[in-house]
Amino acid sequence: MDFTDVSLTALRVFRAVAEQGTFTAAAGALGYTQSAVSRQIASIERAAGAELLERRRDGVRLTAAGHVVLRRATVVLDEIDATARELSGLPEQAGTVRLGWFPSAGAALLPRALAALRRTDPGLTVVGREGSTPALVRALRAGSLDLALLASAPPFRPPDAESPPLVLRTLTERALCLAVPAGHPLARGEFVDVADLRGQRWITGSFSGEDRLLGVWPGLDERPEIAHTARDWLAKLQLVAAGCGLTTVPASLAPAAPPGVRILPVRGGPQEQRRLVLARLPHPPTEPVIRVAAALRAVAVALEADADANR
């Protein structure tokens, strides 16, 4: 089979697998069976005459040949989509930016940035999705996103080891905070001592099976008591407001805290720093991408100033 005979379906399936990281996740995203995904990947690898995906226990990773195919497939699929829009009479979407964000960014920073863009750039469209940092990085590599807001914790390594490296810009770096029920004894002061976190009940979160103890204060020298697990940030904070337990939060989430929740710093141990990072591929950004990045930076700075003023 010649590679010029590869179908668009195979290209779309290959890009989905590269983006999702597993055959199972790609099948779910596309609405296909896993066997159908496997058949499409087998066909495109036969046409390429090379293995495009390295199969590992934790998912798949692109080979050198896979990177070549993904880069070219993204261009082809984007052009096909643009042609379909033009044929249907829709205007060219030159003003569209595809943005990804990790969950807590969608609670405070993202709504303010989008509201600002509606005032300053009403013709610009931002579309995108929430995801874990690994999933967003894969989407950037697959060409499905133009920009991604990522969370980073010490030792602040690059989000992946692929080449070329992503362009990363730190928007903020602040200490991790604690969400405490307003009626909890720990809420009486202006900070929480790390020694008082022993024996507390915790509300944790997970995203696609990753980081299952997200929400527990890092470095506790005991097995934490997990009261509830919730993926949604609003649900976690509402559970805190109901007195069901404590959870960690980035400082930027403070403006989105519901009544009945206090967001407090933790003292008595090493500060747990968290970075908000804006990532993109290293090719020159388009003007719409530049404008969206500028709006995100401006709101991040404003939120940090608000947090400092309220301390």
Coordinates of C-alpha atoms in Angstrom, one line a residue:
M1 CA 0.0 0.0 0.0
D2 CA 1.3 3.4 -1.0
F3 CA 1.1 6.2 1.7
T4 CA -0.6 8.4 -0.8
D5 CA -3.6 6.1 -0.5
V6 CA -4.0 6.6 3.2
S7 CA -7.6 7.7 4.1
L8 CA -8.6 10.8 5.9
T9 CA -10.3 8.6 8.5
A10 CA -6.9 6.9 9.2
L11 CA -5.3 10.3 9.6
R12 CA -8.0 11.5 12.0
V13 CA -7.7 8.3 14.1
F14 CA -3.9 8.5 14.2
R15 CA -4.1 12.1 15.4
A16 CA -6.7 11.2 18.0
V17 CA -4.5 8.4 19.4
A18 CA -1.5 10.7 19.5
E19 CA -3.5 13.3 21.3
Q20 CA -5.4 11.0 23.7
G21 CA -2.4 8.9 24.6
T22 CA -4.2 5.5 24.4
F23 CA -6.2 3.5 21.9
T24 CA -9.0 3.3 24.4
A25 CA -9.2 7.0 25.0
A26 CA -9.1 7.7 21.3
A27 CA -11.9 5.3 20.6
G28 CA -14.0 7.0 23.2
A29 CA -13.3 10.5 21.8
L30 CA -14.2 9.4 18.3
G31 CA -17.1 7.2 19.1
Y32 CA -15.4 4.2 17.6
T33 CA -14.7 0.7 18.9
Q34 CA -11.2 0.0 20.1
S35 CA -10.8 -2.7 17.4
A36 CA -11.7 -0.1 14.7
V37 CA -9.1 2.3 16.0
S38 CA -6.5 -0.6 16.0
R39 CA -7.4 -1.4 12.4
Q40 CA -6.9 2.2 11.2
I41 CA -3.6 2.5 13.0
A42 CA -2.5 -0.8 11.5
S43 CA -3.4 0.4 8.0
I44 CA -1.5 3.7 8.3
E45 CA 1.6 1.9 9.7
R46 CA 1.5 -0.6 6.8
A47 CA 1.3 2.4 4.4
A48 CA 4.2 4.1 6.1
G49 CA 6.3 1.0 6.2
A50 CA 7.3 1.9 9.7
E51 CA 6.0 1.8 13.3
L52 CA 4.5 5.1 14.1
L53 CA 3.5 4.5 17.7
E54 CA 5.6 2.9 20.5
R55 CA 3.2 0.8 22.5
R56 CA 3.9 1.0 26.3
R57 CA 2.1 -0.1 29.4
D58 CA 1.1 3.5 30.2
G59 CA -0.1 4.3 26.6
V60 CA 1.6 5.1 23.3
R61 CA 4.4 7.4 22.3
L62 CA 5.2 8.7 18.9
T63 CA 8.2 7.3 17.1
A64 CA 10.4 9.5 14.9
A65 CA 8.3 8.4 11.9
G66 CA 5.2 9.1 13.9
H67 CA 6.2 12.7 14.5
V68 CA 6.6 13.2 10.7
V69 CA 3.2 11.8 10.0
L70 CA 1.5 13.7 12.7
R71 CA 3.0 17.0 11.6
R72 CA 1.9 16.5 8.0
A73 CA -1.5 15.0 9.0
T74 CA -2.3 18.0 11.1
V75 CA -1.8 20.3 8.1
V76 CA -3.9 18.1 5.8
L77 CA -6.8 17.8 8.2
D78 CA -6.8 21.5 9.0
E79 CA -6.9 22.3 5.3
I80 CA -9.8 19.8 4.7
D81 CA -11.7 21.3 7.6
A82 CA -11.1 24.8 6.2
T83 CA -12.3 23.7 2.7
A84 CA -15.5 22.2 4.3
R85 CA -16.2 25.5 6.0
E86 CA -15.7 27.5 2.8
L87 CA -17.9 25.2 0.8
S88 CA -20.6 25.5 3.3
G89 CA -20.5 29.3 3.1
L90 CA -19.0 29.9 6.5
P91 CA -16.3 32.6 6.8
E92 CA -12.7 31.6 7.2
Q93 CA -11.9 31.1 10.9
A94 CA -8.7 33.1 10.9
G95 CA -9.8 34.7 14.2
T96 CA -10.2 31.4 16.0
V97 CA -7.9 30.3 18.8
R98 CA -8.0 26.8 20.3
L99 CA -7.2 27.0 24.0
G100 CA -6.9 24.3 26.6
W101 CA -6.8 24.8 30.4
F102 CA -6.4 22.8 33.5
P103 CA -9.5 22.6 35.8
S104 CA -8.9 25.4 38.3
A105 CA -7.9 27.9 35.6
G106 CA -11.5 27.6 34.3
A107 CA -12.9 28.8 37.6
A108 CA -11.4 32.2 37.8
L109 CA -8.8 33.2 35.2
L110 CA -10.4 32.0 32.0
P111 CA -13.9 33.6 32.5
R112 CA -12.3 37.0 33.1
A113 CA -9.9 36.7 30.2
L114 CA -12.7 35.7 27.8
A115 CA -14.9 38.6 29.0
A116 CA -12.0 41.0 28.4
L117 CA -11.5 39.6 24.9
R118 CA -15.2 40.1 24.1
R119 CA -14.7 43.8 24.8
T120 CA -11.4 44.3 23.1
D121 CA -11.6 41.8 20.2
P122 CA -15.3 41.0 19.5
G123 CA -14.4 39.3 16.2
L124 CA -12.0 36.8 17.8
T125 CA -13.4 33.4 18.8
V126 CA -11.8 31.2 21.5
V127 CA -12.8 27.6 21.6
G128 CA -11.3 24.8 23.7
R129 CA -11.5 22.4 26.5
E130 CA -10.5 21.5 30.0
G131 CA -8.0 18.8 30.6
S132 CA -5.2 17.5 32.7
T133 CA -1.7 18.9 32.0
P134 CA -0.5 15.7 30.3
A135 CA -3.6 15.6 28.1
L136 CA -3.3 19.2 27.1
V137 CA 0.4 18.8 26.2
R138 CA -0.5 15.9 23.9
A139 CA -3.2 18.0 22.3
L140 CA -0.6 20.8 21.7
R141 CA 1.7 18.2 20.1
A142 CA -1.1 16.9 18.0
G143 CA -2.0 20.3 16.6
S144 CA -5.5 20.3 18.2
L145 CA -4.7 23.3 20.5
D146 CA -2.9 26.6 19.8
L147 CA -2.3 27.5 23.5
A148 CA -2.6 25.7 26.8
L149 CA -2.7 26.8 30.4
L150 CA -0.8 24.3 32.4
A151 CA -0.2 23.7 36.1
S152 CA 3.3 23.1 37.3
A153 CA 4.7 22.0 40.6
P154 CA 8.3 21.7 41.9
P155 CA 10.9 20.8 40.6
F156 CA 9.2 22.6 37.6
R157 CA 10.4 20.3 34.9
P158 CA 9.3 20.7 31.3
P159 CA 5.9 19.1 30.8
D160 CA 7.3 16.6 28.4
A161 CA 10.6 15.4 26.9
E162 CA 9.5 15.6 23.3
S163 CA 11.4 17.7 20.7
P164 CA 11.2 20.5 19.8
P165 CA 10.6 21.8 23.3
L166 CA 7.4 23.7 23.9
V167 CA 7.6 27.4 24.4
L168 CA 6.7 28.0 28.1
R169 CA 5.9 31.3 29.8
T170 CA 5.2 31.5 33.5
L171 CA 2.2 33.7 34.2
T172 CA 2.2 33.4 38.0
E173 CA 4.0 31.5 40.8
R174 CA 2.3 31.4 44.2
A175 CA 2.1 29.3 47.2
L176 CA -0.5 26.5 47.4
C177 CA -3.4 27.4 49.8
L178 CA -6.0 25.5 51.8
A179 CA -9.8 25.6 51.5
V180 CA -11.3 25.3 55.0
P181 CA -15.0 25.3 56.1
A182 CA -15.8 28.7 57.6
G183 CA -17.0 26.9 60.8
H184 CA -13.9 24.8 61.2
P185 CA -11.6 25.5 64.1
L186 CA -8.7 26.0 61.6
A187 CA -10.7 28.9 60.0
R188 CA -10.4 31.1 63.0
G189 CA -7.0 32.5 62.2
E190 CA -5.4 34.1 59.2
F191 CA -3.3 31.1 58.4
V192 CA -3.1 27.3 59.1
D193 CA -0.1 25.7 60.8
V194 CA 1.0 22.6 58.9
A195 CA 1.2 20.7 62.2
D196 CA -2.6 21.1 62.6
L197 CA -3.2 19.2 59.4
R198 CA -2.6 15.8 60.9
G199 CA -5.8 13.9 61.4
Q200 CA -7.9 16.0 59.1
R201 CA -10.4 14.7 56.6
W202 CA -9.7 15.5 53.0
I203 CA -11.6 16.1 49.8
T204 CA -9.5 14.9 46.8
G205 CA -9.8 15.1 43.1
S206 CA -8.6 13.2 40.1
F207 CA -8.4 13.9 36.4
S208 CA -8.5 10.9 34.1
G209 CA -7.1 8.7 36.8
E210 CA -4.1 11.0 37.4
D211 CA -2.8 12.3 40.7
R212 CA -5.5 10.7 42.8
L213 CA -4.4 12.5 46.0
L214 CA -4.8 15.9 44.4
G215 CA -6.3 18.0 47.2
V216 CA -4.2 16.6 50.2
W217 CA -1.5 18.8 51.6
P218 CA 1.8 17.5 50.1
G219 CA 4.3 15.8 52.4
L220 CA 2.0 14.8 55.2
D221 CA 3.7 12.1 57.3
E222 CA 0.5 10.1 57.7
R223 CA -1.9 8.2 55.6
P224 CA -4.6 10.8 54.8
E225 CA -8.3 10.1 55.5
I226 CA -10.1 10.7 52.3
A227 CA -13.7 11.7 52.9
H228 CA -14.8 12.4 49.3
T229 CA -13.3 12.4 45.8
A230 CA -14.6 14.8 43.2
R231 CA -13.3 15.8 39.8
D232 CA -15.1 19.1 39.6
W233 CA -13.6 22.1 41.5
L234 CA -17.0 23.7 42.3
A235 CA -18.1 20.3 43.8
K236 CA -15.0 20.1 45.9
L237 CA -15.4 23.6 47.2
Q238 CA -19.1 23.1 47.9
L239 CA -18.2 20.0 49.9
V240 CA -15.7 22.1 51.9
A241 CA -18.5 24.7 52.5
A242 CA -20.7 21.8 53.8
G243 CA -18.0 21.0 56.4
C244 CA -17.1 17.6 54.8
G245 CA -13.3 18.2 54.8
L246 CA -10.4 20.3 53.6
T247 CA -8.8 20.5 50.2
T248 CA -5.8 22.3 48.7
V249 CA -6.4 25.1 46.1
P250 CA -4.2 27.4 44.0
A251 CA -4.3 30.9 45.3
S252 CA -5.9 32.0 42.0
L253 CA -9.0 30.1 42.9
A254 CA -9.8 32.3 45.9
P255 CA -12.2 34.6 43.9
A256 CA -14.3 31.6 43.0
A257 CA -14.7 30.3 46.5
P258 CA -18.4 30.0 47.5
P259 CA -19.8 31.3 50.8
G260 CA -18.8 29.1 53.7
V261 CA -15.2 28.6 52.5
R262 CA -12.1 30.3 53.7
I263 CA -8.9 30.2 51.6
L264 CA -5.9 30.4 53.9
P265 CA -2.1 30.1 53.6
V266 CA -0.3 27.3 55.3
R267 CA 2.8 28.0 57.5
G268 CA 5.2 26.0 59.5
G269 CA 6.8 24.1 56.7
P270 CA 8.3 24.5 53.2
Q271 CA 6.1 26.6 50.9
E272 CA 4.4 24.5 48.3
Q273 CA 4.8 26.6 45.1
R274 CA 2.6 26.3 42.1
R275 CA 3.1 27.9 38.7
L276 CA 0.6 28.8 36.0
V277 CA 2.3 28.3 32.7
L278 CA 1.2 29.2 29.2
A279 CA 2.4 26.8 26.6
R280 CA 2.5 26.6 22.8
L281 CA 4.5 25.0 20.0
P282 CA 7.6 26.8 18.9
H283 CA 6.5 28.0 15.5
P284 CA 5.7 31.7 15.2
P285 CA 2.2 32.4 16.7
T286 CA -0.6 34.0 14.7
E287 CA -1.9 37.4 15.6
P288 CA -5.1 36.0 17.3
V289 CA -2.9 33.6 19.4
I290 CA -0.8 36.6 20.5
R291 CA -3.9 38.6 21.5
V292 CA -5.3 35.7 23.5
A293 CA -2.0 35.1 25.2
A294 CA -1.8 38.8 26.1
A295 CA -5.3 38.7 27.6
L296 CA -4.4 35.7 29.7
R297 CA -1.2 37.3 31.0
A298 CA -3.1 40.5 31.9
V299 CA -5.8 38.7 33.9
A300 CA -3.2 36.5 35.6
V301 CA -1.4 39.6 36.8
A302 CA -4.6 41.3 37.9
L303 CA -5.7 38.2 39.9
E304 CA -2.3 38.1 41.6
A305 CA -2.6 41.8 42.5
D306 CA -6.1 41.2 43.9
A307 CA -4.9 38.3 46.0
D308 CA -2.0 40.4 47.4
A309 CA -4.4 43.2 48.2
N310 CA -6.7 40.9 50.2
R311 CA -4.0 39.2 52.2

